[in-house]
Each structure stands twice: as C-alpha cells, then as structure tokens.
Amino acid sequence: MPDIEIIHVTGKPKEEGPLTEQELRHFTGDLERTRHGLNRQVIYTPGVEHVAERGQAYWLIDAIASWIGSEPFHRAAAEDPRISQMHFWTLKLGEGTTAQLYAKADSPDEPFIVQEIEYTDFPLQQIDIWAAFDGEHWTLYLPSEH
C-alpha cells in the first residue's frame, strides 16, 4: 500500500514578494466590510484591506480615515457637494522614500486635500482608493471593486 500524505490547509496561502498591481485586479467587489478602528464612520473592502496587509500600509487607511470628517474635508464638501457623496484618493510615490496623498472630487479637478508623506516603503508607484458615502458610512474601495 502506498504512503499517503495528509495535508491540512487553513486560511489563505501566504503570498511571497511585494504587493503588485496585478493581484489587485482580482478584487471585484463583495459585501464584506471592515470597520476602521478610530473613525467608526469609515468601512473598507477586502481589496483595501489586502493593500494594507500586503503593502504594510494600514497607515494609508488611517490617513484617509483621519481626513474624512475633518474641518478641511467639511469646508471642501461645502464648496463642492460631490465630495460629500464620493471622492477619490491617490497615493503617489515621489523621489526616494517620499509620497503624496491627495483627494479629488473628480479626476480633472484640483485636490481638496494634500498630505506630504516624508517616508514610505510602499511597494507600488501609485494606488487609487475611492470613497463613497451610503448615508451612514464612508466605504473605501479599489476602483476594480466599483
């Protein structure tokens, strides 16, 4: 009788290497959400959580959540009502280890929030995270999850 090897697999296999844009395309939307620990009005999708885990970037979710509901955010929403329903965040890496996080009401518009990041080792040159309000929560999600 041949030897039989029994393998038990629990959870997802650990992915090796840095986060890639290609793996983010696999997130196409579902109903699972995670509530942000500090800004309880912010929830986020599995795709955004994947970016935070694999990119070691929970700080990115924290940064976005800290701006949502802030005084600069409310001022911008008062000037442009689109912001109070949906807006778009981008983290773009700069020279060396710097980056810029900014939010826009729409792509051709000027940013209404800009935050300079002095140091990051985020693995992608750029990441877009969209934010939509459902009347109760701000949901952060990847464009592929729309």
Short mmCIF file of N, CA, C and O in Angstrom, two decimals:
data_model
loop_
_atom_site.label_atom_id
_atom_site.label_comp_id
_atom_site.label_asym_id
_atom_site.label_seq_id
_atom_site.Cartn_x
_atom_site.Cartn_y
_atom_site.Cartn_z
N MET A 1 0.85 -1.18 0.00
CA MET A 1 0.00 0.00 0.00
C MET A 1 0.90 1.24 0.00
O MET A 1 1.82 1.34 0.80
N PRO A 2 0.62 2.23 -0.88
CA PRO A 2 1.47 3.43 -0.95
C PRO A 2 1.27 4.30 0.29
O PRO A 2 0.23 4.28 0.93
N ASP A 3 2.32 5.09 0.60
CA ASP A 3 2.20 6.05 1.70
C ASP A 3 1.25 7.16 1.28
O ASP A 3 1.28 7.62 0.14
N ILE A 4 0.43 7.59 2.19
CA ILE A 4 -0.50 8.68 1.92
C ILE A 4 -0.12 9.85 2.83
O ILE A 4 0.03 9.68 4.04
N GLU A 5 0.02 10.99 2.21
CA GLU A 5 0.34 12.19 2.97
C GLU A 5 -0.92 13.02 3.10
O GLU A 5 -1.58 13.33 2.11
N ILE A 6 -1.29 13.34 4.30
CA ILE A 6 -2.48 14.16 4.54
C ILE A 6 -2.01 15.58 4.84
O ILE A 6 -1.16 15.80 5.71
N ILE A 7 -2.56 16.50 4.09
CA ILE A 7 -2.18 17.91 4.25
C ILE A 7 -3.42 18.68 4.69
O ILE A 7 -4.48 18.56 4.08
N HIS A 8 -3.29 19.45 5.74
CA HIS A 8 -4.38 20.32 6.21
C HIS A 8 -4.03 21.75 5.82
O HIS A 8 -2.95 22.24 6.17
N VAL A 9 -4.92 22.39 5.14
CA VAL A 9 -4.71 23.77 4.72
C VAL A 9 -5.73 24.63 5.43
O VAL A 9 -6.93 24.35 5.36
N THR A 10 -5.27 25.66 6.10
CA THR A 10 -6.17 26.59 6.76
C THR A 10 -5.86 27.99 6.28
O THR A 10 -4.70 28.36 6.10
N GLY A 11 -6.88 28.75 6.05
CA GLY A 11 -6.70 30.13 5.61
C GLY A 11 -6.14 30.22 4.21
O GLY A 11 -6.09 29.25 3.46
N LYS A 12 -5.72 31.41 3.84
CA LYS A 12 -5.15 31.65 2.52
C LYS A 12 -3.65 31.40 2.56
O LYS A 12 -3.00 31.67 3.57
N PRO A 13 -3.08 30.92 1.46
CA PRO A 13 -1.63 30.75 1.45
C PRO A 13 -0.95 32.11 1.54
O PRO A 13 -1.44 33.11 1.01
N LYS A 14 0.17 32.16 2.22
CA LYS A 14 0.93 33.40 2.35
C LYS A 14 1.55 33.73 1.00
O LYS A 14 2.19 32.90 0.38
N GLU A 15 1.32 34.95 0.57
CA GLU A 15 1.88 35.39 -0.71
C GLU A 15 3.29 35.90 -0.48
O GLU A 15 3.58 36.53 0.52
N GLU A 16 4.15 35.60 -1.42
CA GLU A 16 5.54 36.00 -1.32
C GLU A 16 5.79 37.22 -2.20
O GLU A 16 5.10 37.44 -3.19
N GLY A 17 6.80 37.97 -1.87
CA GLY A 17 7.18 39.12 -2.68
C GLY A 17 6.32 40.34 -2.39
O GLY A 17 5.39 40.28 -1.59
N PRO A 18 6.62 41.44 -3.04
CA PRO A 18 5.89 42.68 -2.79
C PRO A 18 4.50 42.67 -3.43
O PRO A 18 4.22 41.90 -4.35
N LEU A 19 3.66 43.53 -2.93
CA LEU A 19 2.32 43.74 -3.50
C LEU A 19 2.46 44.17 -4.95
O LEU A 19 3.34 44.95 -5.30
N THR A 20 1.58 43.65 -5.83
CA THR A 20 1.61 44.03 -7.24
C THR A 20 0.25 44.55 -7.69
O THR A 20 -0.78 44.19 -7.11
N GLU A 21 0.26 45.37 -8.71
CA GLU A 21 -0.99 45.87 -9.28
C GLU A 21 -1.83 44.73 -9.84
O GLU A 21 -3.05 44.75 -9.76
N GLN A 22 -1.17 43.73 -10.40
CA GLN A 22 -1.88 42.61 -11.00
C GLN A 22 -2.76 41.88 -9.98
O GLN A 22 -3.89 41.54 -10.27
N GLU A 23 -2.27 41.68 -8.77
CA GLU A 23 -3.08 40.96 -7.78
C GLU A 23 -4.28 41.78 -7.32
O GLU A 23 -5.29 41.21 -6.91
N LEU A 24 -4.21 43.10 -7.45
CA LEU A 24 -5.33 43.94 -7.04
C LEU A 24 -6.51 43.83 -8.01
O LEU A 24 -7.65 44.06 -7.62
N ARG A 25 -6.24 43.45 -9.24
CA ARG A 25 -7.32 43.31 -10.24
C ARG A 25 -8.27 42.17 -9.91
O ARG A 25 -9.35 42.09 -10.45
N HIS A 26 -7.85 41.27 -9.02
CA HIS A 26 -8.70 40.14 -8.64
C HIS A 26 -9.81 40.56 -7.68
O HIS A 26 -10.74 39.78 -7.45
N PHE A 27 -9.73 41.75 -7.13
CA PHE A 27 -10.78 42.23 -6.22
C PHE A 27 -11.84 42.94 -7.04
O PHE A 27 -11.59 44.00 -7.63
N THR A 28 -13.03 42.35 -7.10
CA THR A 28 -14.09 42.88 -7.96
C THR A 28 -15.35 43.24 -7.19
O THR A 28 -16.37 43.50 -7.80
N GLY A 29 -15.28 43.24 -5.88
CA GLY A 29 -16.41 43.68 -5.07
C GLY A 29 -17.16 42.54 -4.43
O GLY A 29 -17.33 41.48 -5.02
N ASP A 30 -17.56 42.76 -3.20
CA ASP A 30 -18.42 41.84 -2.46
C ASP A 30 -19.06 42.63 -1.32
O ASP A 30 -18.93 43.84 -1.27
N LEU A 31 -19.72 41.95 -0.42
CA LEU A 31 -20.44 42.65 0.65
C LEU A 31 -19.67 42.67 1.97
O LEU A 31 -20.15 43.24 2.94
N GLU A 32 -18.49 42.08 2.02
CA GLU A 32 -17.70 42.08 3.25
C GLU A 32 -17.07 43.45 3.47
O GLU A 32 -16.54 44.06 2.55
N ARG A 33 -17.13 43.92 4.72
CA ARG A 33 -16.53 45.21 5.07
C ARG A 33 -15.83 45.10 6.42
O ARG A 33 -16.24 44.33 7.29
N THR A 34 -14.82 45.93 6.62
CA THR A 34 -14.12 46.05 7.89
C THR A 34 -14.29 47.48 8.37
O THR A 34 -14.08 48.42 7.60
N ARG A 35 -14.64 47.64 9.63
CA ARG A 35 -14.83 48.98 10.20
C ARG A 35 -13.48 49.51 10.69
O ARG A 35 -12.72 48.79 11.33
N HIS A 36 -13.20 50.77 10.39
CA HIS A 36 -11.97 51.40 10.85
C HIS A 36 -12.02 51.56 12.37
O HIS A 36 -13.07 51.87 12.94
N GLY A 37 -10.89 51.34 13.00
CA GLY A 37 -10.83 51.36 14.46
C GLY A 37 -11.03 52.72 15.10
O GLY A 37 -11.54 52.80 16.22
N LEU A 38 -10.65 53.79 14.43
CA LEU A 38 -10.74 55.12 15.03
C LEU A 38 -11.90 55.94 14.48
O LEU A 38 -12.65 56.55 15.23
N ASN A 39 -12.05 55.99 13.17
CA ASN A 39 -13.17 56.69 12.55
C ASN A 39 -14.22 55.64 12.22
O ASN A 39 -14.18 55.01 11.17
N ARG A 40 -15.17 55.45 13.13
CA ARG A 40 -16.15 54.37 13.02
C ARG A 40 -17.11 54.58 11.85
O ARG A 40 -17.87 53.69 11.50
N GLN A 41 -17.08 55.76 11.25
CA GLN A 41 -17.91 56.04 10.09
C GLN A 41 -17.26 55.51 8.80
O GLN A 41 -17.89 55.49 7.76
N VAL A 42 -16.02 55.05 8.87
CA VAL A 42 -15.29 54.55 7.71
C VAL A 42 -15.25 53.02 7.76
O VAL A 42 -14.89 52.43 8.78
N ILE A 43 -15.64 52.40 6.64
CA ILE A 43 -15.51 50.96 6.46
C ILE A 43 -14.73 50.73 5.17
O ILE A 43 -14.64 51.63 4.33
N TYR A 44 -14.15 49.56 5.03
CA TYR A 44 -13.37 49.31 3.82
C TYR A 44 -13.51 47.86 3.37
O TYR A 44 -13.86 46.98 4.15
N THR A 45 -13.23 47.67 2.10
CA THR A 45 -13.45 46.40 1.42
C THR A 45 -12.25 45.46 1.58
O THR A 45 -11.17 45.88 1.99
N PRO A 46 -12.43 44.19 1.20
CA PRO A 46 -11.31 43.25 1.22
C PRO A 46 -10.13 43.71 0.35
O PRO A 46 -8.98 43.45 0.70
N GLY A 47 -10.39 44.38 -0.75
CA GLY A 47 -9.31 44.87 -1.59
C GLY A 47 -8.44 45.89 -0.89
O GLY A 47 -7.21 45.84 -0.95
N VAL A 48 -9.07 46.83 -0.20
CA VAL A 48 -8.33 47.83 0.56
C VAL A 48 -7.59 47.18 1.72
O VAL A 48 -6.43 47.51 2.00
N GLU A 49 -8.22 46.22 2.37
CA GLU A 49 -7.54 45.51 3.45
C GLU A 49 -6.33 44.73 2.92
O GLU A 49 -5.28 44.68 3.56
N HIS A 50 -6.46 44.17 1.73
CA HIS A 50 -5.35 43.46 1.10
C HIS A 50 -4.17 44.42 0.85
O HIS A 50 -3.02 44.07 1.11
N VAL A 51 -4.47 45.61 0.37
CA VAL A 51 -3.42 46.62 0.17
C VAL A 51 -2.74 46.92 1.49
O VAL A 51 -1.51 46.99 1.56
N ALA A 52 -3.53 47.09 2.55
CA ALA A 52 -2.96 47.39 3.87
C ALA A 52 -2.09 46.26 4.39
O ALA A 52 -1.00 46.50 4.91
N GLU A 53 -2.56 45.02 4.22
CA GLU A 53 -1.80 43.87 4.72
C GLU A 53 -0.55 43.62 3.89
O GLU A 53 0.56 43.57 4.42
N ARG A 54 -0.72 43.45 2.60
CA ARG A 54 0.40 43.07 1.73
C ARG A 54 1.36 44.23 1.50
O ARG A 54 2.54 44.02 1.30
N GLY A 55 0.83 45.46 1.51
CA GLY A 55 1.69 46.62 1.30
C GLY A 55 2.20 47.22 2.60
O GLY A 55 2.84 48.26 2.59
N GLN A 56 1.87 46.55 3.71
CA GLN A 56 2.21 47.06 5.04
C GLN A 56 1.82 48.53 5.16
O GLN A 56 2.62 49.40 5.51
N ALA A 57 0.54 48.79 4.84
CA ALA A 57 0.09 50.17 4.71
C ALA A 57 -1.23 50.44 5.42
O ALA A 57 -2.09 51.14 4.90
N TYR A 58 -1.39 49.89 6.63
CA TYR A 58 -2.57 50.27 7.40
C TYR A 58 -2.53 51.77 7.69
O TYR A 58 -3.57 52.40 7.87
N TRP A 59 -1.34 52.34 7.69
CA TRP A 59 -1.20 53.78 7.88
C TRP A 59 -1.93 54.55 6.78
O TRP A 59 -2.42 55.67 7.02
N LEU A 60 -2.03 53.98 5.59
CA LEU A 60 -2.73 54.65 4.49
C LEU A 60 -4.23 54.74 4.77
O LEU A 60 -4.84 55.79 4.58
N ILE A 61 -4.81 53.64 5.26
CA ILE A 61 -6.23 53.68 5.65
C ILE A 61 -6.42 54.68 6.78
O ILE A 61 -7.37 55.46 6.78
N ASP A 62 -5.51 54.68 7.74
CA ASP A 62 -5.59 55.63 8.87
C ASP A 62 -5.54 57.07 8.37
O ASP A 62 -6.29 57.93 8.85
N ALA A 63 -4.64 57.34 7.43
CA ALA A 63 -4.52 58.71 6.92
C ALA A 63 -5.81 59.15 6.24
O ALA A 63 -6.31 60.25 6.50
N ILE A 64 -6.36 58.31 5.37
CA ILE A 64 -7.61 58.66 4.68
C ILE A 64 -8.73 58.84 5.70
O ILE A 64 -9.47 59.83 5.66
N ALA A 65 -8.86 57.89 6.63
CA ALA A 65 -9.93 57.96 7.63
C ALA A 65 -9.79 59.21 8.51
O ALA A 65 -10.81 59.77 8.94
N SER A 66 -8.56 59.65 8.77
CA SER A 66 -8.38 60.84 9.60
C SER A 66 -8.82 62.11 8.88
O SER A 66 -9.22 63.09 9.53
N TRP A 67 -8.76 62.13 7.56
CA TRP A 67 -9.19 63.30 6.80
C TRP A 67 -10.71 63.34 6.65
O TRP A 67 -11.31 64.42 6.63
N ILE A 68 -11.34 62.17 6.50
CA ILE A 68 -12.80 62.13 6.30
C ILE A 68 -13.48 62.62 7.58
O ILE A 68 -13.28 62.08 8.66
N GLY A 69 -14.27 63.66 7.44
CA GLY A 69 -14.95 64.26 8.59
C GLY A 69 -14.18 65.40 9.24
O GLY A 69 -14.68 66.03 10.16
N SER A 70 -12.95 65.67 8.77
CA SER A 70 -12.15 66.76 9.33
C SER A 70 -12.69 68.11 8.88
O SER A 70 -13.51 68.20 7.96
N GLU A 71 -12.21 69.16 9.51
CA GLU A 71 -12.64 70.51 9.13
C GLU A 71 -12.30 70.84 7.67
O GLU A 71 -13.16 71.33 6.93
N PRO A 72 -11.07 70.55 7.18
CA PRO A 72 -10.79 70.80 5.76
C PRO A 72 -11.71 70.00 4.83
O PRO A 72 -12.11 70.49 3.78
N PHE A 73 -12.05 68.80 5.23
CA PHE A 73 -12.96 67.97 4.44
C PHE A 73 -14.35 68.63 4.37
O PHE A 73 -14.93 68.75 3.28
N HIS A 74 -14.87 69.07 5.51
CA HIS A 74 -16.20 69.70 5.54
C HIS A 74 -16.22 71.00 4.75
O HIS A 74 -17.21 71.29 4.06
N ARG A 75 -15.14 71.79 4.84
CA ARG A 75 -15.07 73.03 4.05
C ARG A 75 -15.11 72.72 2.55
O ARG A 75 -15.84 73.37 1.79
N ALA A 76 -14.35 71.73 2.13
CA ALA A 76 -14.32 71.36 0.71
C ALA A 76 -15.68 70.84 0.26
O ALA A 76 -16.15 71.17 -0.84
N ALA A 77 -16.34 70.04 1.10
CA ALA A 77 -17.66 69.49 0.75
C ALA A 77 -18.71 70.59 0.68
O ALA A 77 -19.64 70.51 -0.14
N ALA A 78 -18.56 71.64 1.49
CA ALA A 78 -19.50 72.78 1.43
C ALA A 78 -19.35 73.53 0.11
O ALA A 78 -20.33 74.02 -0.44
N GLU A 79 -18.11 73.58 -0.41
CA GLU A 79 -17.86 74.25 -1.68
C GLU A 79 -18.22 73.38 -2.88
O GLU A 79 -18.59 73.89 -3.94
N ASP A 80 -18.08 72.07 -2.75
CA ASP A 80 -18.35 71.14 -3.85
C ASP A 80 -19.13 69.95 -3.28
O ASP A 80 -18.54 69.04 -2.69
N PRO A 81 -20.45 69.94 -3.44
CA PRO A 81 -21.29 68.90 -2.84
C PRO A 81 -20.96 67.47 -3.31
O PRO A 81 -21.30 66.51 -2.62
N ARG A 82 -20.29 67.32 -4.43
CA ARG A 82 -19.92 65.98 -4.89
C ARG A 82 -19.05 65.26 -3.87
O ARG A 82 -19.12 64.04 -3.71
N ILE A 83 -18.22 66.03 -3.16
CA ILE A 83 -17.29 65.47 -2.19
C ILE A 83 -18.03 64.75 -1.06
O ILE A 83 -17.55 63.75 -0.54
N SER A 84 -19.21 65.24 -0.70
CA SER A 84 -19.97 64.64 0.39
C SER A 84 -20.64 63.33 -0.01
O SER A 84 -21.20 62.64 0.84
N GLN A 85 -20.57 62.97 -1.29
CA GLN A 85 -21.13 61.70 -1.77
C GLN A 85 -20.06 60.72 -2.23
O GLN A 85 -20.14 59.53 -1.96
N MET A 86 -19.06 61.24 -2.93
CA MET A 86 -17.99 60.39 -3.46
C MET A 86 -16.78 61.24 -3.78
O MET A 86 -16.92 62.38 -4.23
N HIS A 87 -15.61 60.69 -3.55
CA HIS A 87 -14.36 61.35 -3.91
C HIS A 87 -13.27 60.31 -4.07
O HIS A 87 -13.49 59.14 -3.78
N PHE A 88 -12.11 60.74 -4.53
CA PHE A 88 -11.08 59.82 -4.98
C PHE A 88 -9.73 60.16 -4.37
O PHE A 88 -9.26 61.29 -4.49
N TRP A 89 -9.10 59.16 -3.72
CA TRP A 89 -7.81 59.33 -3.07
C TRP A 89 -6.73 58.68 -3.92
O TRP A 89 -6.94 57.62 -4.50
N THR A 90 -5.57 59.31 -3.95
CA THR A 90 -4.41 58.75 -4.66
C THR A 90 -3.19 58.91 -3.77
O THR A 90 -2.94 59.99 -3.22
N LEU A 91 -2.43 57.82 -3.65
CA LEU A 91 -1.10 57.88 -3.05
C LEU A 91 -0.13 57.72 -4.20
O LEU A 91 -0.19 56.73 -4.93
N LYS A 92 0.72 58.72 -4.38
CA LYS A 92 1.69 58.69 -5.47
C LYS A 92 3.08 58.86 -4.90
O LYS A 92 3.36 59.84 -4.20
N LEU A 93 3.95 57.89 -5.19
CA LEU A 93 5.32 57.96 -4.69
C LEU A 93 6.10 59.03 -5.43
O LEU A 93 5.90 59.26 -6.62
N GLY A 94 6.99 59.69 -4.68
CA GLY A 94 7.84 60.73 -5.25
C GLY A 94 9.27 60.23 -5.33
O GLY A 94 9.53 59.05 -5.48
N GLU A 95 10.18 61.16 -5.18
CA GLU A 95 11.61 60.84 -5.21
C GLU A 95 12.01 60.15 -3.91
O GLU A 95 11.55 60.52 -2.83
N GLY A 96 12.87 59.17 -4.01
CA GLY A 96 13.36 58.48 -2.82
C GLY A 96 12.25 57.77 -2.08
O GLY A 96 11.57 56.93 -2.63
N THR A 97 12.07 58.15 -0.83
CA THR A 97 11.08 57.50 0.02
C THR A 97 9.88 58.40 0.33
O THR A 97 9.13 58.13 1.26
N THR A 98 9.69 59.46 -0.44
CA THR A 98 8.58 60.38 -0.19
C THR A 98 7.36 59.98 -1.03
O THR A 98 7.45 59.22 -1.98
N ALA A 99 6.23 60.53 -0.62
CA ALA A 99 4.99 60.31 -1.37
C ALA A 99 4.04 61.46 -1.09
O ALA A 99 4.28 62.28 -0.20
N GLN A 100 2.99 61.50 -1.88
CA GLN A 100 1.94 62.49 -1.67
C GLN A 100 0.60 61.78 -1.71
O GLN A 100 0.33 60.98 -2.61
N LEU A 101 -0.22 62.05 -0.71
CA LEU A 101 -1.58 61.54 -0.65
C LEU A 101 -2.50 62.71 -0.92
O LEU A 101 -2.36 63.77 -0.30
N TYR A 102 -3.41 62.54 -1.88
CA TYR A 102 -4.33 63.63 -2.16
C TYR A 102 -5.71 63.10 -2.51
O TYR A 102 -5.87 61.94 -2.89
N ALA A 103 -6.70 63.97 -2.33
CA ALA A 103 -8.10 63.63 -2.60
C ALA A 103 -8.67 64.64 -3.59
O ALA A 103 -8.40 65.85 -3.49
N LYS A 104 -9.47 64.14 -4.53
CA LYS A 104 -10.12 64.98 -5.54
C LYS A 104 -11.61 64.63 -5.61
O LYS A 104 -11.99 63.49 -5.35
N ALA A 105 -12.39 65.62 -6.03
CA ALA A 105 -13.81 65.37 -6.28
C ALA A 105 -13.99 64.59 -7.56
O ALA A 105 -14.92 63.79 -7.70
N ASP A 106 -13.10 64.80 -8.53
CA ASP A 106 -13.11 64.08 -9.80
C ASP A 106 -11.72 64.23 -10.42
O ASP A 106 -10.96 65.12 -10.03
N SER A 107 -11.41 63.41 -11.40
CA SER A 107 -10.03 63.36 -11.91
C SER A 107 -9.49 64.68 -12.46
O SER A 107 -8.34 64.98 -12.21
N PRO A 108 -10.26 65.48 -13.21
CA PRO A 108 -9.63 66.71 -13.71
C PRO A 108 -9.55 67.83 -12.67
O PRO A 108 -8.86 68.82 -12.88
N ASP A 109 -10.21 67.66 -11.52
CA ASP A 109 -10.25 68.71 -10.50
C ASP A 109 -8.94 68.78 -9.72
O ASP A 109 -8.18 67.82 -9.64
N GLU A 110 -8.72 69.93 -9.13
CA GLU A 110 -7.58 70.11 -8.23
C GLU A 110 -7.86 69.37 -6.92
O GLU A 110 -9.02 69.27 -6.51
N PRO A 111 -6.83 68.89 -6.25
CA PRO A 111 -7.05 68.21 -4.96
C PRO A 111 -7.64 69.16 -3.93
O PRO A 111 -7.28 70.33 -3.89
N PHE A 112 -8.52 68.62 -3.10
CA PHE A 112 -9.06 69.43 -2.00
C PHE A 112 -8.34 69.09 -0.69
O PHE A 112 -8.44 69.82 0.28
N ILE A 113 -7.60 68.00 -0.66
CA ILE A 113 -6.73 67.65 0.46
C ILE A 113 -5.42 67.13 -0.12
O ILE A 113 -5.43 66.33 -1.06
N VAL A 114 -4.31 67.60 0.44
CA VAL A 114 -2.99 67.11 0.04
C VAL A 114 -2.19 66.88 1.32
O VAL A 114 -2.13 67.76 2.19
N GLN A 115 -1.59 65.70 1.43
CA GLN A 115 -0.72 65.38 2.57
C GLN A 115 0.61 64.87 2.04
O GLN A 115 0.65 63.91 1.27
N GLU A 116 1.68 65.52 2.46
CA GLU A 116 3.02 65.09 2.09
C GLU A 116 3.45 63.97 3.04
O GLU A 116 3.33 64.12 4.26
N ILE A 117 3.95 62.89 2.50
CA ILE A 117 4.43 61.76 3.29
C ILE A 117 5.96 61.79 3.21
O ILE A 117 6.52 61.66 2.12
N GLU A 118 6.62 61.97 4.33
CA GLU A 118 8.08 62.10 4.34
C GLU A 118 8.79 60.78 4.10
O GLU A 118 9.87 60.76 3.53
N TYR A 119 8.20 59.69 4.59
CA TYR A 119 8.85 58.39 4.39
C TYR A 119 7.80 57.31 4.17
O TYR A 119 6.83 57.21 4.92
N THR A 120 8.00 56.51 3.13
CA THR A 120 7.21 55.31 2.92
C THR A 120 8.03 54.30 2.13
O THR A 120 8.86 54.69 1.31
N ASP A 121 7.77 53.04 2.40
CA ASP A 121 8.35 51.97 1.59
C ASP A 121 7.23 51.23 0.86
O ASP A 121 7.37 50.05 0.52
N PHE A 122 6.14 51.93 0.61
CA PHE A 122 5.00 51.33 -0.09
C PHE A 122 5.49 50.78 -1.44
O PHE A 122 6.23 51.46 -2.15
N PRO A 123 5.09 49.55 -1.79
CA PRO A 123 5.69 48.88 -2.95
C PRO A 123 5.19 49.32 -4.33
O PRO A 123 5.84 49.00 -5.32
N LEU A 124 4.07 50.02 -4.42
CA LEU A 124 3.56 50.45 -5.73
C LEU A 124 3.85 51.93 -5.95
O LEU A 124 3.88 52.71 -5.00
N GLN A 125 4.05 52.32 -7.20
CA GLN A 125 4.30 53.73 -7.53
C GLN A 125 3.08 54.59 -7.25
O GLN A 125 3.20 55.76 -6.93
N GLN A 126 1.89 54.00 -7.39
CA GLN A 126 0.65 54.74 -7.19
C GLN A 126 -0.46 53.77 -6.84
O GLN A 126 -0.50 52.65 -7.34
N ILE A 127 -1.36 54.22 -5.98
CA ILE A 127 -2.56 53.45 -5.66
C ILE A 127 -3.73 54.42 -5.57
O ILE A 127 -3.58 55.52 -5.04
N ASP A 128 -4.85 54.01 -6.14
CA ASP A 128 -6.09 54.80 -6.06
C ASP A 128 -7.06 54.09 -5.15
O ASP A 128 -7.26 52.87 -5.27
N ILE A 129 -7.67 54.84 -4.25
CA ILE A 129 -8.71 54.33 -3.37
C ILE A 129 -9.89 55.29 -3.46
O ILE A 129 -9.73 56.49 -3.27
N TRP A 130 -11.04 54.74 -3.77
CA TRP A 130 -12.24 55.55 -3.91
C TRP A 130 -13.03 55.52 -2.61
O TRP A 130 -12.98 54.54 -1.86
N ALA A 131 -13.76 56.60 -2.33
CA ALA A 131 -14.58 56.71 -1.12
C ALA A 131 -15.99 57.12 -1.52
O ALA A 131 -16.17 58.10 -2.24
N ALA A 132 -16.97 56.34 -1.06
CA ALA A 132 -18.38 56.64 -1.35
C ALA A 132 -19.18 56.60 -0.05
O ALA A 132 -18.94 55.74 0.80
N PHE A 133 -20.12 57.52 0.06
CA PHE A 133 -20.96 57.62 1.26
C PHE A 133 -22.32 57.01 0.96
O PHE A 133 -22.97 57.35 -0.04
N ASP A 134 -22.78 56.12 1.84
CA ASP A 134 -24.08 55.46 1.65
C ASP A 134 -25.18 56.04 2.53
O ASP A 134 -26.25 55.46 2.66
N GLY A 135 -24.91 57.18 3.14
CA GLY A 135 -25.87 57.79 4.06
C GLY A 135 -25.54 57.50 5.51
O GLY A 135 -26.02 58.18 6.41
N GLU A 136 -24.73 56.47 5.75
CA GLU A 136 -24.32 56.10 7.10
C GLU A 136 -22.81 55.93 7.23
O GLU A 136 -22.22 56.35 8.21
N HIS A 137 -22.19 55.31 6.23
CA HIS A 137 -20.75 55.02 6.27
C HIS A 137 -20.05 55.49 5.01
O HIS A 137 -20.64 55.51 3.94
N TRP A 138 -18.77 55.81 5.19
CA TRP A 138 -17.88 56.02 4.05
C TRP A 138 -17.22 54.68 3.76
O TRP A 138 -16.57 54.11 4.64
N THR A 139 -17.39 54.18 2.55
CA THR A 139 -16.76 52.93 2.15
C THR A 139 -15.54 53.25 1.30
O THR A 139 -15.65 53.94 0.29
N LEU A 140 -14.39 52.73 1.71
CA LEU A 140 -13.16 52.85 0.93
C LEU A 140 -13.03 51.57 0.11
O LEU A 140 -13.15 50.47 0.65
N TYR A 141 -12.76 51.72 -1.18
CA TYR A 141 -12.65 50.55 -2.05
C TYR A 141 -11.72 50.82 -3.22
O TYR A 141 -11.44 51.98 -3.56
N LEU A 142 -11.23 49.74 -3.82
CA LEU A 142 -10.38 49.86 -5.01
C LEU A 142 -11.26 50.12 -6.23
O LEU A 142 -12.42 49.67 -6.26
N PRO A 143 -10.74 50.79 -7.24
CA PRO A 143 -11.54 51.01 -8.46
C PRO A 143 -12.08 49.71 -9.05
O PRO A 143 -13.22 49.70 -9.55
N SER A 144 -11.34 48.63 -8.97
CA SER A 144 -11.82 47.34 -9.52
C SER A 144 -13.00 46.78 -8.73
O SER A 144 -13.72 45.91 -9.22
N GLU A 145 -13.23 47.30 -7.53
CA GLU A 145 -14.35 46.83 -6.70
C GLU A 145 -15.61 47.65 -6.90
O GLU A 145 -16.62 47.39 -6.26
N HIS A 146 -15.58 48.64 -7.77
CA HIS A 146 -16.72 49.50 -8.01
C HIS A 146 -17.81 48.76 -8.78
O HIS A 146 -17.57 48.06 -9.69
#
